[in-house]
Amino acid sequence: MQPYNTTKLIDELEQQTESFLQKAVSDWQMTSPARLLKQPAENKWSLAQCLEHLNSYGHYYLPAIEKAIKTAKQNNWPSKEIFKPGRFGDYFTKLMMPDIQQKKMKKMSAPKNHTPTAALDSGKVLSEFISQQEKILVLLQEARKVDIEKAKVPVSIAKFIRLKLGDTFRFIIMHNYRHVLQAERALQKACIEGAEIGETTALASF
């Protein structure tokens, strides 16, 4: 497994998270609730559902990450120059990777407790997503001070599996990326359909 320069890895994770935050603040906050809640097809998630799914994971992982950083500080585990991914962490991260060239993702079923309902308050969901991205940026800054290889975070679905803190960040942010792309596709379809309906209405009134 490829080792990483710790500083460069955290820099990259910060840049990715900042891009999600920028998109949410600059684009999605300016979008109507109807479009945020529009499902692209039956049994396909709307943008709001994609974000609610991510929020549900954040409710577990962000406090768990914060606890791991606190433990590392208490035990005086200083940052190291090189981070070596673990076997499980690398596997979970790669599992989340979308195929950008093929513009598709490996199909996966979300656990029931992470499957969002269609009836959502889009404003509340978006606000929580923004808050979580801001929190991730704070945690990444704190992680620069500790050994992200020695500090561990239990996996939500199997707490006996503990990922390295660096791998937890990689997995969570890749998972965010995966569903941000999905959210964008849902919104694009909602905008196209909205434009088509608008054109049809305009022609009918003419």
mmCIF file of C-alpha atoms in Angstrom, residues 14-206:
data_model
loop_
_atom_site.group_PDB
_atom_site.id
_atom_site.type_symbol
_atom_site.label_atom_id
_atom_site.label_comp_id
_atom_site.label_asym_id
_atom_site.label_seq_id
_atom_site.Cartn_x
_atom_site.Cartn_y
_atom_site.Cartn_z
ATOM 1 C CA GLU A 14 -8.789 19.698 3.306
ATOM 2 C CA GLN A 15 -8.986 20.823 -0.320
ATOM 3 C CA GLN A 16 -11.588 18.170 -1.107
ATOM 4 C CA THR A 17 -13.678 19.116 1.909
ATOM 5 C CA GLU A 18 -13.424 22.817 1.099
ATOM 6 C CA SER A 19 -14.722 22.067 -2.413
ATOM 7 C CA PHE A 20 -17.788 20.298 -0.946
ATOM 8 C CA LEU A 21 -18.371 23.219 1.396
ATOM 9 C CA GLN A 22 -18.012 25.777 -1.390
ATOM 10 C CA LYS A 23 -20.494 23.907 -3.575
ATOM 11 C CA ALA A 24 -23.011 23.691 -0.745
ATOM 12 C CA VAL A 25 -22.745 27.366 0.182
ATOM 13 C CA SER A 26 -22.412 28.916 -3.287
ATOM 14 C CA ASP A 27 -24.643 26.620 -5.337
ATOM 15 C CA TRP A 28 -27.005 24.456 -3.323
ATOM 16 C CA GLN A 29 -28.083 27.170 -0.889
ATOM 17 C CA MET A 30 -29.223 29.182 -3.913
ATOM 18 C CA THR A 31 -31.344 26.298 -5.247
ATOM 19 C CA SER A 32 -35.074 25.916 -4.620
ATOM 20 C CA PRO A 33 -36.220 23.280 -2.098
ATOM 21 C CA ALA A 34 -38.287 21.645 -4.851
ATOM 22 C CA ARG A 35 -35.164 20.909 -6.876
ATOM 23 C CA LEU A 36 -33.173 19.773 -3.848
ATOM 24 C CA LEU A 37 -35.949 17.278 -3.056
ATOM 25 C CA LYS A 38 -36.566 16.131 -6.640
ATOM 26 C CA GLN A 39 -35.755 12.452 -7.132
ATOM 27 C CA PRO A 40 -34.237 11.742 -10.573
ATOM 28 C CA ALA A 41 -36.228 8.494 -10.829
ATOM 29 C CA GLU A 42 -38.235 6.128 -8.670
ATOM 30 C CA ASN A 43 -36.093 4.733 -5.837
ATOM 31 C CA LYS A 44 -33.255 7.123 -6.744
ATOM 32 C CA TRP A 45 -32.074 9.643 -4.175
ATOM 33 C CA SER A 46 -32.607 13.374 -4.459
ATOM 34 C CA LEU A 47 -29.789 15.772 -3.628
ATOM 35 C CA ALA A 48 -31.250 16.233 -0.147
ATOM 36 C CA GLN A 49 -31.362 12.474 0.402
ATOM 37 C CA CYS A 50 -27.706 12.131 -0.626
ATOM 38 C CA LEU A 51 -26.720 14.763 1.919
ATOM 39 C CA GLU A 52 -28.921 13.283 4.645
ATOM 40 C CA HIS A 53 -27.188 9.946 4.071
ATOM 41 C CA LEU A 54 -23.811 11.633 4.588
ATOM 42 C CA ASN A 55 -25.069 13.499 7.638
ATOM 43 C CA SER A 56 -26.150 10.218 9.226
ATOM 44 C CA TYR A 57 -22.585 8.904 8.982
ATOM 45 C CA GLY A 58 -21.184 12.176 10.252
ATOM 46 C CA HIS A 59 -23.280 11.889 13.413
ATOM 47 C CA TYR A 60 -21.214 8.830 14.333
ATOM 48 C CA TYR A 61 -17.809 9.484 12.802
ATOM 49 C CA LEU A 62 -17.177 13.118 13.703
ATOM 50 C CA PRO A 63 -17.456 12.576 17.485
ATOM 51 C CA ALA A 64 -15.471 9.325 17.117
ATOM 52 C CA ILE A 65 -12.700 11.155 15.240
ATOM 53 C CA GLU A 66 -12.684 13.923 17.834
ATOM 54 C CA LYS A 67 -12.329 11.315 20.583
ATOM 55 C CA ALA A 68 -9.427 9.620 18.755
ATOM 56 C CA ILE A 69 -7.594 12.945 18.415
ATOM 57 C CA LYS A 70 -8.157 13.705 22.102
ATOM 58 C CA THR A 71 -6.779 10.275 23.054
ATOM 59 C CA ALA A 72 -3.715 10.814 20.852
ATOM 60 C CA LYS A 73 -3.019 14.157 22.531
ATOM 61 C CA GLN A 74 -3.450 12.688 26.008
ATOM 62 C CA ASN A 75 -1.023 9.887 25.165
ATOM 63 C CA ASN A 76 1.433 12.288 23.542
ATOM 64 C CA TRP A 77 1.424 10.648 20.117
ATOM 65 C CA PRO A 78 3.034 13.356 17.960
ATOM 66 C CA SER A 79 2.603 13.634 14.218
ATOM 67 C CA LYS A 80 4.893 11.595 11.969
ATOM 68 C CA GLU A 81 6.164 12.601 8.543
ATOM 69 C CA ILE A 82 4.886 9.477 6.763
ATOM 70 C CA PHE A 83 1.463 7.840 7.018
ATOM 71 C CA LYS A 84 1.061 4.186 6.032
ATOM 72 C CA PRO A 85 -2.541 3.131 5.296
ATOM 73 C CA GLY A 86 -3.923 0.004 6.907
ATOM 74 C CA ARG A 87 -5.306 -2.927 4.941
ATOM 75 C CA PHE A 88 -8.934 -2.355 5.947
ATOM 76 C CA GLY A 89 -8.716 1.414 5.649
ATOM 77 C CA ASP A 90 -7.279 1.233 2.156
ATOM 78 C CA TYR A 91 -9.928 -1.303 1.130
ATOM 79 C CA PHE A 92 -12.850 0.763 2.438
ATOM 80 C CA THR A 93 -11.514 3.941 0.833
ATOM 81 C CA LYS A 94 -11.043 2.319 -2.578
ATOM 82 C CA LEU A 95 -14.492 0.748 -2.307
ATOM 83 C CA MET A 96 -15.960 4.260 -2.181
ATOM 84 C CA MET A 97 -14.044 5.555 -5.203
ATOM 85 C CA PRO A 98 -16.272 6.490 -8.164
ATOM 86 C CA ASP A 99 -15.096 5.614 -11.662
ATOM 87 C CA ILE A 100 -14.634 9.120 -13.041
ATOM 88 C CA GLN A 101 -13.702 7.893 -16.517
ATOM 89 C CA GLN A 102 -16.854 5.784 -16.813
ATOM 90 C CA LYS A 103 -18.926 8.358 -14.880
ATOM 91 C CA LYS A 104 -20.395 5.668 -12.663
ATOM 92 C CA MET A 105 -20.103 4.192 -9.193
ATOM 93 C CA LYS A 106 -20.087 0.655 -7.880
ATOM 94 C CA LYS A 107 -23.648 -0.057 -6.776
ATOM 95 C CA MET A 108 -23.977 -0.477 -3.029
ATOM 96 C CA SER A 109 -26.974 -0.737 -0.719
ATOM 97 C CA ALA A 110 -27.071 1.612 2.259
ATOM 98 C CA PRO A 111 -27.869 0.119 5.682
ATOM 99 C CA LYS A 112 -31.442 0.844 6.815
ATOM 100 C CA ASN A 113 -30.319 3.273 9.497
ATOM 101 C CA HIS A 114 -28.478 5.270 6.817
ATOM 102 C CA THR A 115 -31.260 5.165 4.206
ATOM 103 C CA PRO A 116 -32.938 8.594 4.071
ATOM 104 C CA THR A 117 -36.653 9.169 3.671
ATOM 105 C CA ALA A 118 -37.887 11.251 0.734
ATOM 106 C CA ALA A 119 -39.786 13.568 3.103
ATOM 107 C CA LEU A 120 -37.027 15.898 4.269
ATOM 108 C CA ASP A 121 -36.569 19.519 5.269
ATOM 109 C CA SER A 122 -34.008 20.395 2.599
ATOM 110 C CA GLY A 123 -32.892 23.560 4.381
ATOM 111 C CA LYS A 124 -32.206 21.704 7.615
ATOM 112 C CA VAL A 125 -30.377 18.903 5.790
ATOM 113 C CA LEU A 126 -28.188 21.352 3.880
ATOM 114 C CA SER A 127 -27.413 23.360 7.011
ATOM 115 C CA GLU A 128 -26.307 20.186 8.807
ATOM 116 C CA PHE A 129 -24.148 19.151 5.849
ATOM 117 C CA ILE A 130 -22.415 22.541 5.833
ATOM 118 C CA SER A 131 -21.876 22.349 9.592
ATOM 119 C CA GLN A 132 -20.340 18.884 9.276
ATOM 120 C CA GLN A 133 -17.941 19.943 6.518
ATOM 121 C CA GLU A 134 -16.813 22.866 8.658
ATOM 122 C CA LYS A 135 -16.290 20.459 11.559
ATOM 123 C CA ILE A 136 -14.224 18.116 9.371
ATOM 124 C CA LEU A 137 -11.935 21.026 8.472
ATOM 125 C CA VAL A 138 -11.434 21.783 12.168
ATOM 126 C CA LEU A 139 -10.686 18.122 12.903
ATOM 127 C CA LEU A 140 -8.190 17.921 10.043
ATOM 128 C CA GLN A 141 -6.324 20.882 11.504
ATOM 129 C CA GLU A 142 -6.238 19.172 14.900
ATOM 130 C CA ALA A 143 -5.095 15.919 13.276
ATOM 131 C CA ARG A 144 -1.932 17.651 12.045
ATOM 132 C CA LYS A 145 -0.704 17.622 15.658
ATOM 133 C CA VAL A 146 -1.039 13.877 16.296
ATOM 134 C CA ASP A 147 0.013 10.492 14.937
ATOM 135 C CA ILE A 148 -2.816 9.683 12.503
ATOM 136 C CA GLU A 149 -1.432 6.182 12.106
ATOM 137 C CA LYS A 150 -1.397 5.249 15.779
ATOM 138 C CA ALA A 151 -4.732 6.873 16.688
ATOM 139 C CA LYS A 152 -7.674 4.595 15.853
ATOM 140 C CA VAL A 153 -11.414 4.978 15.171
ATOM 141 C CA PRO A 154 -13.943 2.107 15.473
ATOM 142 C CA VAL A 155 -15.952 1.392 12.298
ATOM 143 C CA SER A 156 -19.648 2.223 12.774
ATOM 144 C CA ILE A 157 -21.000 -1.121 11.523
ATOM 145 C CA ALA A 158 -18.389 -3.286 13.279
ATOM 146 C CA LYS A 159 -16.761 -1.546 16.216
ATOM 147 C CA PHE A 160 -14.270 -4.359 16.724
ATOM 148 C CA ILE A 161 -12.648 -3.121 13.492
ATOM 149 C CA ARG A 162 -10.584 -0.034 14.232
ATOM 150 C CA LEU A 163 -9.263 2.093 11.384
ATOM 151 C CA LYS A 164 -6.230 4.320 11.581
ATOM 152 C CA LEU A 165 -7.287 7.934 12.013
ATOM 153 C CA GLY A 166 -5.735 8.843 8.657
ATOM 154 C CA ASP A 167 -7.688 6.057 6.957
ATOM 155 C CA THR A 168 -10.894 7.171 8.665
ATOM 156 C CA PHE A 169 -10.478 10.646 7.179
ATOM 157 C CA ARG A 170 -9.684 9.150 3.765
ATOM 158 C CA PHE A 171 -12.731 6.880 3.884
ATOM 159 C CA ILE A 172 -15.181 9.525 5.139
ATOM 160 C CA ILE A 173 -14.060 12.171 2.652
ATOM 161 C CA MET A 174 -14.073 9.712 -0.261
ATOM 162 C CA HIS A 175 -17.573 8.644 0.827
ATOM 163 C CA ASN A 176 -18.569 12.320 0.847
ATOM 164 C CA TYR A 177 -17.100 12.754 -2.638
ATOM 165 C CA ARG A 178 -18.997 9.729 -3.930
ATOM 166 C CA HIS A 179 -22.356 11.088 -2.791
ATOM 167 C CA VAL A 180 -21.639 14.719 -3.671
ATOM 168 C CA LEU A 181 -21.232 13.501 -7.274
ATOM 169 C CA GLN A 182 -24.502 11.587 -6.942
ATOM 170 C CA ALA A 183 -26.196 14.689 -5.521
ATOM 171 C CA GLU A 184 -24.938 16.788 -8.426
ATOM 172 C CA ARG A 185 -26.367 14.328 -10.946
ATOM 173 C CA ALA A 186 -29.735 14.380 -9.174
ATOM 174 C CA LEU A 187 -29.761 18.181 -9.209
ATOM 175 C CA GLN A 188 -28.768 18.366 -12.876
ATOM 176 C CA LYS A 189 -31.693 16.139 -13.799
ATOM 177 C CA ALA A 190 -34.051 18.178 -11.622
ATOM 178 C CA CYS A 191 -32.899 21.390 -13.327
ATOM 179 C CA ILE A 192 -33.297 19.894 -16.814
ATOM 180 C CA GLU A 193 -36.797 18.639 -16.029
ATOM 181 C CA GLY A 194 -37.688 21.967 -14.439
ATOM 182 C CA ALA A 195 -36.524 23.841 -17.535
ATOM 183 C CA GLU A 196 -38.502 21.518 -19.814
ATOM 184 C CA ILE A 197 -41.659 22.009 -17.751
ATOM 185 C CA GLY A 198 -41.118 25.752 -17.850
ATOM 186 C CA GLU A 199 -40.721 25.726 -21.633
ATOM 187 C CA THR A 200 -43.864 23.610 -22.065
ATOM 188 C CA THR A 201 -45.868 25.934 -19.818
ATOM 189 C CA ALA A 202 -44.621 28.982 -21.693
ATOM 190 C CA LEU A 203 -45.581 27.481 -25.062
ATOM 191 C CA ALA A 204 -49.001 26.475 -23.764
ATOM 192 C CA SER A 205 -49.704 29.969 -22.448
ATOM 193 C CA PHE A 206 -48.493 31.507 -25.707
#
